[in-house]
């Protein structure tokens, strides 16, 4: 109990001592007042205080709660710590020159306010307050500053803002009269930086703020004046560093009810060399704008009395960021009917796209329009490009049976981004069909659930109904696609950003043809290495009622195909049922045709074939089918081909061997022949002709008979052979001597050949007659010559 009483007493005594400095004791200050300065000492913040400030007048001492000092005075406070009770205002009037704050050391412990009343001469109505040495930063009315120095500015009794030092506001222009105040907390030394004051020309706005943004990323807050007067205007002049871009955002605002609604307060922006841009408070403000600009906010004529909370008030931010800029300006060619969509992939990215000074995440550029596209801090892979191109052919004269490549020929390459998608809209003549082919490599059908593993994915669809025919990739087996539709859409999507040839490399051609009998015709050439996948259009949905689809499957002779029906969905039909038919092309044999409620079977097709699919008129359910074609070697055909080739080779070899043997045999049977050439020059019969015979009188070397024993006797082996040969030659000589044309019939007349004349013909007859007797046979003999003898004769004659 004694301990508790002592504790309570100690607490009570401590509380009592804490109030003693205010109630007891005294403090005396000697104040030297500068000429033209007025000092107010007041306790308005502490209305219940009993501490007084006393000044001596003659012999009396006057004590009160406030005092005004205009000259040097000795102050006496009735409390020992008057700085906790009193505030001090140091006022200078009619300031038109530089402001040099002066500290009063006697009041350094007090909360003090330095006030400079600004009043330009009558001939001038504007004062420029230069804060270059300090710089100002505007704050909200309830905020304070870190260094306990708060500047306040009022113009014509209207508070236009509270500011802290070390900001971006370098100058403030005030119209007519104004008041600049500086609040300094007790115990803080006064910042004595000079504020320049100069006279200026008349301004229409209540105040002009000149802001110089720093060369670094920054964000500054600004506020309109409190209790904004009617029809009054405030302006901000922003100086932006090079390569920096500003964004304006309105954080909060209130607008009054205007007498004329069309005069509602707005934000009016002006850039040098551009028309003013006016924005309402409730819309997005300019962003990523380069260069210096002005901002003006003007109040309207208010309709009747309104509470201050409903007056004009705007809190906005100015952000400046250094950005890398890209610009593209041009015109899309009108004749190509192009539309380019530039899309930012990530809306939260720092990349900024602007079209004609308007920031958008998706920008659309159309043919025939001039555009200025700016991009800021954008990497190429952050932007996707989608191109729409309409290709129209109204008359058959312009497009009949002509293949055109599908390419994107726009030469304007400055548009940023990666080409992701190209959409071609093909519009052909009425009642026409579209034929698609791949000039480089065939197409491969790609089901929707398949990723295709390709850098390009093609999607073919109908424009009118939007039904997708299917997805296709390069490096396949589909050579041609024919569609009975005059308007189709082809979408080429790039699956890899590293592929840059989509716009320039023609990977697909199109042409318009006359109407076809089927709705779709696919020409397919399967390959041995991979199976060929086929599916009805619009898979996995069903094909339209009464639609017909045909696949022309071309096989090489050494292959046969295994046709498998992997997934077939049959609808219920009221009348004619759906049909799947397989027919060979060469033999026109129907290998398969489905019947109602029949299970579809796989087929082994020996040659090229047609695969036809037909839907019924009013199906209940979807009719779809997916097939697979696998090639196999056709061994029987291959063996027949090989045997045929071997047989032909054997026949040729046999014929060549027989001919060679017969010719060699003929050469062996021909006896050797010698020719005597008395003229000492050679000639070739048939090339130069036979020389003309000389007259007997003129030729001294004409012999009637030559004894061949004298010429060839050295070839005979013994005397017996010589005697036999003499007897034989003697007999032949007798026959020759007995020959006369009168005793023998004339030879038949033979026609003259193209290469002969009458002279060579007669000479040939003479030669024939002569050599006939040499052979021991008269030309008039009835015994005909055999073919072998004629051959020997021709051989001897040529030799």
XYZ file of N, CA and C in Angstrom, residues 70-208:
417
model
N 6.509 46.716 -35.325
C 6.977 47.455 -36.491
C 8.353 48.098 -36.261
N 8.812 48.025 -35.034
C 10.117 48.597 -34.675
C 10.765 47.713 -33.620
N 11.979 48.081 -33.244
C 12.688 47.296 -32.236
C 11.909 47.293 -30.932
N 11.771 46.121 -30.355
C 10.918 45.990 -29.161
C 11.514 44.925 -28.250
N 11.280 45.145 -26.929
C 11.655 44.167 -25.912
C 10.400 43.427 -25.500
N 10.425 42.133 -25.722
C 9.254 41.299 -25.423
C 9.495 40.523 -24.144
N 8.378 40.384 -23.430
C 8.420 39.606 -22.196
C 7.232 38.660 -22.210
N 7.517 37.362 -22.152
C 6.460 36.351 -22.166
C 6.192 35.890 -20.740
N 4.958 35.629 -20.487
C 4.569 35.210 -19.140
C 4.839 33.740 -18.885
N 5.357 33.030 -19.896
C 5.705 31.610 -19.734
C 7.144 31.428 -20.172
N 7.743 30.367 -19.682
C 9.163 30.156 -19.944
C 9.429 29.583 -21.343
N 8.442 28.925 -21.975
C 8.607 28.336 -23.319
C 7.506 28.843 -24.246
N 7.563 30.095 -24.607
C 6.504 30.675 -25.452
C 6.483 30.077 -26.855
N 7.590 29.455 -27.322
C 7.623 28.884 -28.678
C 6.618 27.756 -28.851
N 6.169 27.159 -27.718
C 5.155 26.113 -27.806
C 3.749 26.676 -27.890
N 3.628 27.978 -27.684
C 2.305 28.588 -27.655
C 2.128 29.573 -28.798
N 3.131 30.365 -29.094
C 3.008 31.451 -30.049
C 3.588 31.055 -31.417
N 3.016 31.654 -32.469
C 3.562 31.570 -33.823
C 3.929 32.972 -34.272
N 4.898 33.021 -35.176
C 5.421 34.316 -35.591
C 5.257 34.457 -37.102
N 4.755 35.600 -37.539
C 4.661 35.942 -38.957
C 5.529 37.174 -39.222
N 6.419 37.033 -40.206
C 7.305 38.138 -40.576
C 6.887 38.587 -41.969
N 6.347 39.770 -42.088
C 5.676 40.234 -43.307
C 6.442 41.392 -43.909
N 6.609 41.299 -45.269
C 7.144 42.419 -46.020
C 6.160 42.778 -47.115
N 5.858 44.073 -47.254
C 4.870 44.547 -48.216
C 5.547 45.129 -49.455
N 4.713 45.149 -50.547
C 5.099 45.802 -51.809
C 6.448 45.315 -52.333
N 6.545 44.046 -52.423
C 7.791 43.448 -52.911
C 7.782 43.431 -54.429
N 8.777 44.049 -55.049
C 8.914 44.008 -56.504
C 10.342 43.647 -56.912
N 11.180 43.376 -55.931
C 12.560 43.010 -56.216
C 12.855 41.633 -55.617
N 14.073 41.216 -55.766
C 14.451 39.881 -55.300
C 14.162 39.704 -53.820
N 13.745 38.515 -53.490
C 13.412 38.190 -52.108
C 14.596 37.484 -51.471
N 15.083 38.063 -50.384
C 16.185 37.477 -49.644
C 15.704 37.169 -48.222
N 15.334 35.959 -47.963
C 14.833 35.618 -46.614
C 15.883 35.943 -45.543
N 15.398 36.564 -44.447
C 16.273 36.966 -43.341
C 15.808 36.303 -42.064
N 16.756 35.711 -41.394
C 16.421 34.977 -40.175
C 16.440 35.923 -38.968
N 15.482 35.720 -38.039
C 15.449 36.385 -36.733
C 15.818 35.324 -35.700
N 17.027 35.451 -35.216
C 17.523 34.425 -34.310
C 16.679 34.299 -33.051
N 16.059 35.410 -32.621
C 15.226 35.358 -31.398
C 14.026 34.457 -31.595
N 13.585 34.311 -32.891
C 12.389 33.491 -33.144
C 12.739 32.118 -33.739
N 13.961 31.679 -33.698
C 14.344 30.450 -34.379
C 13.664 29.227 -33.764
N 13.312 29.326 -32.462
C 12.608 28.195 -31.846
C 11.109 28.217 -32.126
N 10.616 29.313 -32.685
C 9.182 29.447 -32.940
C 8.833 28.895 -34.332
N 7.577 28.463 -34.466
C 7.043 28.185 -35.800
C 6.796 29.533 -36.465
N 7.473 29.797 -37.545
C 7.390 31.130 -38.133
C 7.011 31.036 -39.599
N 6.383 32.085 -40.052
C 5.957 32.190 -41.442
C 6.463 33.507 -42.006
N 7.198 33.386 -43.121
C 7.687 34.570 -43.811
C 6.731 34.867 -44.963
N 6.228 36.073 -44.982
C 5.233 36.463 -45.982
C 5.769 37.652 -46.764
N 5.689 37.504 -48.124
C 6.057 38.611 -48.999
C 4.842 38.972 -49.850
N 4.315 40.139 -49.637
C 3.173 40.631 -50.410
C 3.680 41.227 -51.727
N 3.179 40.665 -52.806
C 3.640 41.039 -54.148
C 2.653 42.022 -54.759
N 3.176 43.147 -55.172
C 2.318 44.150 -55.790
C 3.107 44.887 -56.861
N 2.848 44.560 -58.132
C 3.576 45.236 -59.202
C 3.114 46.676 -59.353
N 3.901 47.511 -60.041
C 3.474 48.886 -60.286
C 2.203 48.913 -61.123
N 1.598 50.038 -61.196
C 0.329 50.172 -61.908
C 0.485 49.902 -63.390
N 1.671 50.254 -63.942
C 1.863 50.049 -65.381
C 2.130 48.595 -65.740
N 2.471 47.828 -64.744
C 2.741 46.420 -64.978
C 1.727 45.591 -64.197
N 1.376 44.454 -64.739
C 0.387 43.622 -64.067
C 0.860 42.191 -63.882
N 2.152 41.946 -63.980
C 2.663 40.577 -63.845
C 4.013 40.605 -63.162
N 4.193 39.649 -62.263
C 5.471 39.463 -61.598
C 5.957 38.033 -61.837
N 7.245 37.898 -62.167
C 7.845 36.589 -62.370
C 8.632 36.219 -61.116
N 8.269 35.148 -60.512
C 8.976 34.638 -59.336
C 9.884 33.497 -59.791
N 11.181 33.725 -59.647
C 12.172 32.768 -60.135
C 12.661 31.898 -58.974
N 12.348 30.599 -59.055
C 12.755 29.644 -58.018
C 13.871 28.723 -58.514
N 14.700 29.221 -59.417
C 15.752 28.366 -59.980
C 16.697 27.857 -58.909
N 16.953 28.651 -57.883
C 17.898 28.235 -56.851
C 17.319 27.167 -55.942
N 16.035 27.150 -55.823
C 15.403 26.165 -54.931
C 14.606 25.118 -55.697
N 13.776 25.577 -56.607
C 12.858 24.666 -57.264
C 11.709 24.313 -56.348
N 10.516 24.199 -56.894
C 9.331 23.903 -56.082
C 8.681 22.615 -56.556
N 8.076 21.957 -55.613
C 7.304 20.742 -55.879
C 5.952 20.887 -55.218
N 4.902 20.807 -56.011
C 3.567 21.052 -55.486
C 3.090 19.847 -54.679
N 2.429 20.146 -53.554
C 1.904 19.096 -52.673
C 0.445 19.388 -52.375
N -0.229 18.422 -51.789
C -1.621 18.615 -51.422
C -1.721 19.537 -50.198
N -2.882 20.152 -49.983
C -3.011 21.127 -48.882
C -2.679 20.568 -47.509
N -2.840 19.286 -47.307
C -2.607 18.703 -45.981
C -1.222 18.100 -45.823
N -0.426 18.099 -46.888
C 0.904 17.475 -46.820
C 1.929 18.438 -46.241
N 3.040 17.868 -45.797
C 4.154 18.664 -45.279
C 5.419 18.306 -46.051
N 6.483 19.018 -45.782
C 7.739 18.831 -46.506
C 8.789 18.235 -45.576
N 9.698 17.459 -46.126
C 10.715 16.813 -45.279
C 11.608 17.803 -44.535
N 11.952 18.915 -45.149
C 12.859 19.869 -44.496
C 12.118 20.921 -43.688
N 10.820 20.733 -43.511
C 9.980 21.619 -42.706
C 9.919 23.039 -43.282
N 10.152 23.146 -44.602
C 9.969 24.413 -45.307
C 8.832 24.224 -46.308
N 7.750 24.987 -46.112
C 6.598 24.872 -46.995
C 6.315 26.246 -47.590
N 6.316 26.285 -48.942
C 5.975 27.526 -49.636
C 4.499 27.498 -49.989
N 3.870 28.674 -49.856
C 2.472 28.838 -50.229
C 2.358 30.076 -51.111
N 1.527 29.934 -52.151
C 1.380 31.034 -53.097
C -0.096 31.326 -53.283
N -0.431 32.587 -53.200
C -1.807 33.035 -53.411
C -1.794 34.182 -54.406
N -2.788 34.216 -55.261
C -2.939 35.275 -56.264
C -4.349 35.801 -56.157
N -4.443 37.121 -55.946
C -5.760 37.758 -55.813
C -6.601 37.029 -54.783
N -5.952 36.774 -53.639
C -6.616 36.116 -52.508
C -7.096 34.698 -52.811
N -6.547 34.115 -53.835
C -6.879 32.725 -54.178
C -5.619 31.892 -53.992
N -5.706 30.878 -53.149
C -4.554 30.005 -52.921
C -4.366 29.108 -54.145
N -3.216 29.192 -54.746
C -2.968 28.386 -55.942
C -2.051 27.194 -55.661
N -1.654 27.033 -54.386
C -0.934 25.807 -54.099
C 0.060 25.910 -52.973
N 0.430 24.705 -52.453
C 1.480 24.541 -51.454
C 2.622 23.784 -52.113
N 3.862 24.157 -51.721
C 5.016 23.623 -52.416
C 6.139 23.313 -51.431
N 6.934 22.322 -51.828
C 8.155 21.999 -51.105
C 9.356 22.414 -51.950
N 10.488 22.638 -51.340
C 11.698 22.935 -52.128
C 12.162 21.709 -52.907
N 13.153 21.963 -53.767
C 13.786 20.898 -54.542
C 12.789 20.213 -55.481
N 12.128 21.014 -56.289
C 11.176 20.492 -57.252
C 11.514 20.931 -58.664
N 10.570 20.719 -59.565
C 10.787 21.006 -60.989
C 10.178 22.336 -61.421
N 9.428 23.002 -60.539
C 8.848 24.307 -60.882
C 9.937 25.359 -60.720
N 10.296 25.956 -61.837
C 11.388 26.923 -61.821
C 10.897 28.368 -61.764
N 9.670 28.595 -62.170
C 9.171 29.975 -62.210
C 7.655 29.967 -62.121
N 7.139 31.008 -61.422
C 5.691 31.202 -61.326
C 5.399 32.654 -61.690
N 4.467 32.841 -62.623
C 4.019 34.181 -63.007
C 2.684 34.444 -62.325
N 2.589 35.567 -61.623
C 1.344 35.909 -60.920
C 0.770 37.192 -61.525
N -0.534 37.200 -61.643
C -1.224 38.353 -62.202
C -1.649 39.293 -61.078
N -1.406 40.587 -61.269
C -1.790 41.602 -60.290
C -1.117 41.301 -58.941
N -1.875 41.328 -57.913
C -1.305 41.145 -56.567
C -1.220 39.674 -56.210
N -0.211 39.393 -55.371
C -0.040 38.028 -54.926
C 0.647 37.985 -53.590
N 0.757 36.803 -53.040
C 1.385 36.632 -51.739
C 2.158 35.325 -51.730
N 3.425 35.440 -51.355
C 4.276 34.273 -51.229
C 4.601 34.068 -49.765
N 4.366 32.877 -49.263
C 4.592 32.564 -47.850
C 5.563 31.397 -47.745
N 6.342 31.412 -46.668
C 7.262 30.324 -46.379
C 7.111 29.950 -44.916
N 6.591 28.752 -44.661
C 6.425 28.239 -43.309
C 7.656 27.437 -42.906
N 8.220 27.815 -41.734
C 9.397 27.116 -41.228
C 9.076 26.644 -39.815
N 9.278 25.372 -39.576
C 8.976 24.810 -38.257
C 10.004 25.288 -37.238
N 9.553 25.333 -35.961
C 10.436 25.758 -34.886
C 11.630 24.841 -34.749
N 12.763 25.485 -34.487
C 13.991 24.728 -34.330
C 14.732 24.505 -35.639
N 14.137 24.832 -36.780
C 14.777 24.676 -38.083
C 15.379 26.004 -38.524
N 16.600 25.914 -39.038
C 17.221 27.119 -39.574
C 16.591 27.482 -40.892
N 16.476 28.760 -41.138
C 15.844 29.258 -42.360
C 16.757 29.023 -43.559
N 16.161 28.496 -44.644
C 16.873 28.365 -45.909
C 16.869 29.738 -46.579
N 18.029 30.325 -46.723
C 18.113 31.715 -47.158
C 18.367 31.860 -48.654
N 17.933 30.873 -49.464
C 18.111 30.974 -50.908
C 17.260 32.106 -51.467
N 17.844 32.823 -52.400
C 17.198 34.005 -52.951
C 16.149 33.597 -53.966
N 15.033 34.292 -53.944
C 13.956 34.107 -54.913
C 13.922 35.351 -55.794
N 14.158 35.148 -57.101
C 14.189 36.289 -58.011
C 12.800 36.804 -58.302
N 12.694 38.112 -58.396
C 11.431 38.781 -58.724
C 11.701 39.759 -59.856
N 10.890 39.669 -60.899
C 11.021 40.587 -62.022
C 9.647 40.916 -62.567
N 9.584 42.018 -63.273
C 8.322 42.471 -63.846
C 8.132 41.840 -65.217
N 6.884 41.608 -65.542
C 6.564 41.026 -66.835
C 5.331 41.623 -67.448
N 5.021 41.119 -68.662
C 3.855 41.629 -69.372
C 2.570 41.041 -68.807
N 1.513 41.586 -69.267
C 0.195 41.168 -68.822
C -0.074 39.725 -69.217
N -0.628 38.968 -68.322
C -1.048 37.592 -68.614
C -2.532 37.478 -68.326
N -3.188 36.595 -69.086
C -4.632 36.422 -68.923
C -4.976 35.397 -67.851
N -4.062 34.475 -67.591
C -4.349 33.424 -66.622
C -4.084 33.919 -65.213
N -4.658 33.185 -64.251
C -4.456 33.514 -62.850
C -2.997 33.348 -62.463
N -2.378 32.295 -62.941
C -0.963 32.042 -62.680
C -0.425 31.118 -63.754
N 0.841 31.295 -64.049
C 1.551 30.425 -64.995
C 2.686 29.729 -64.256
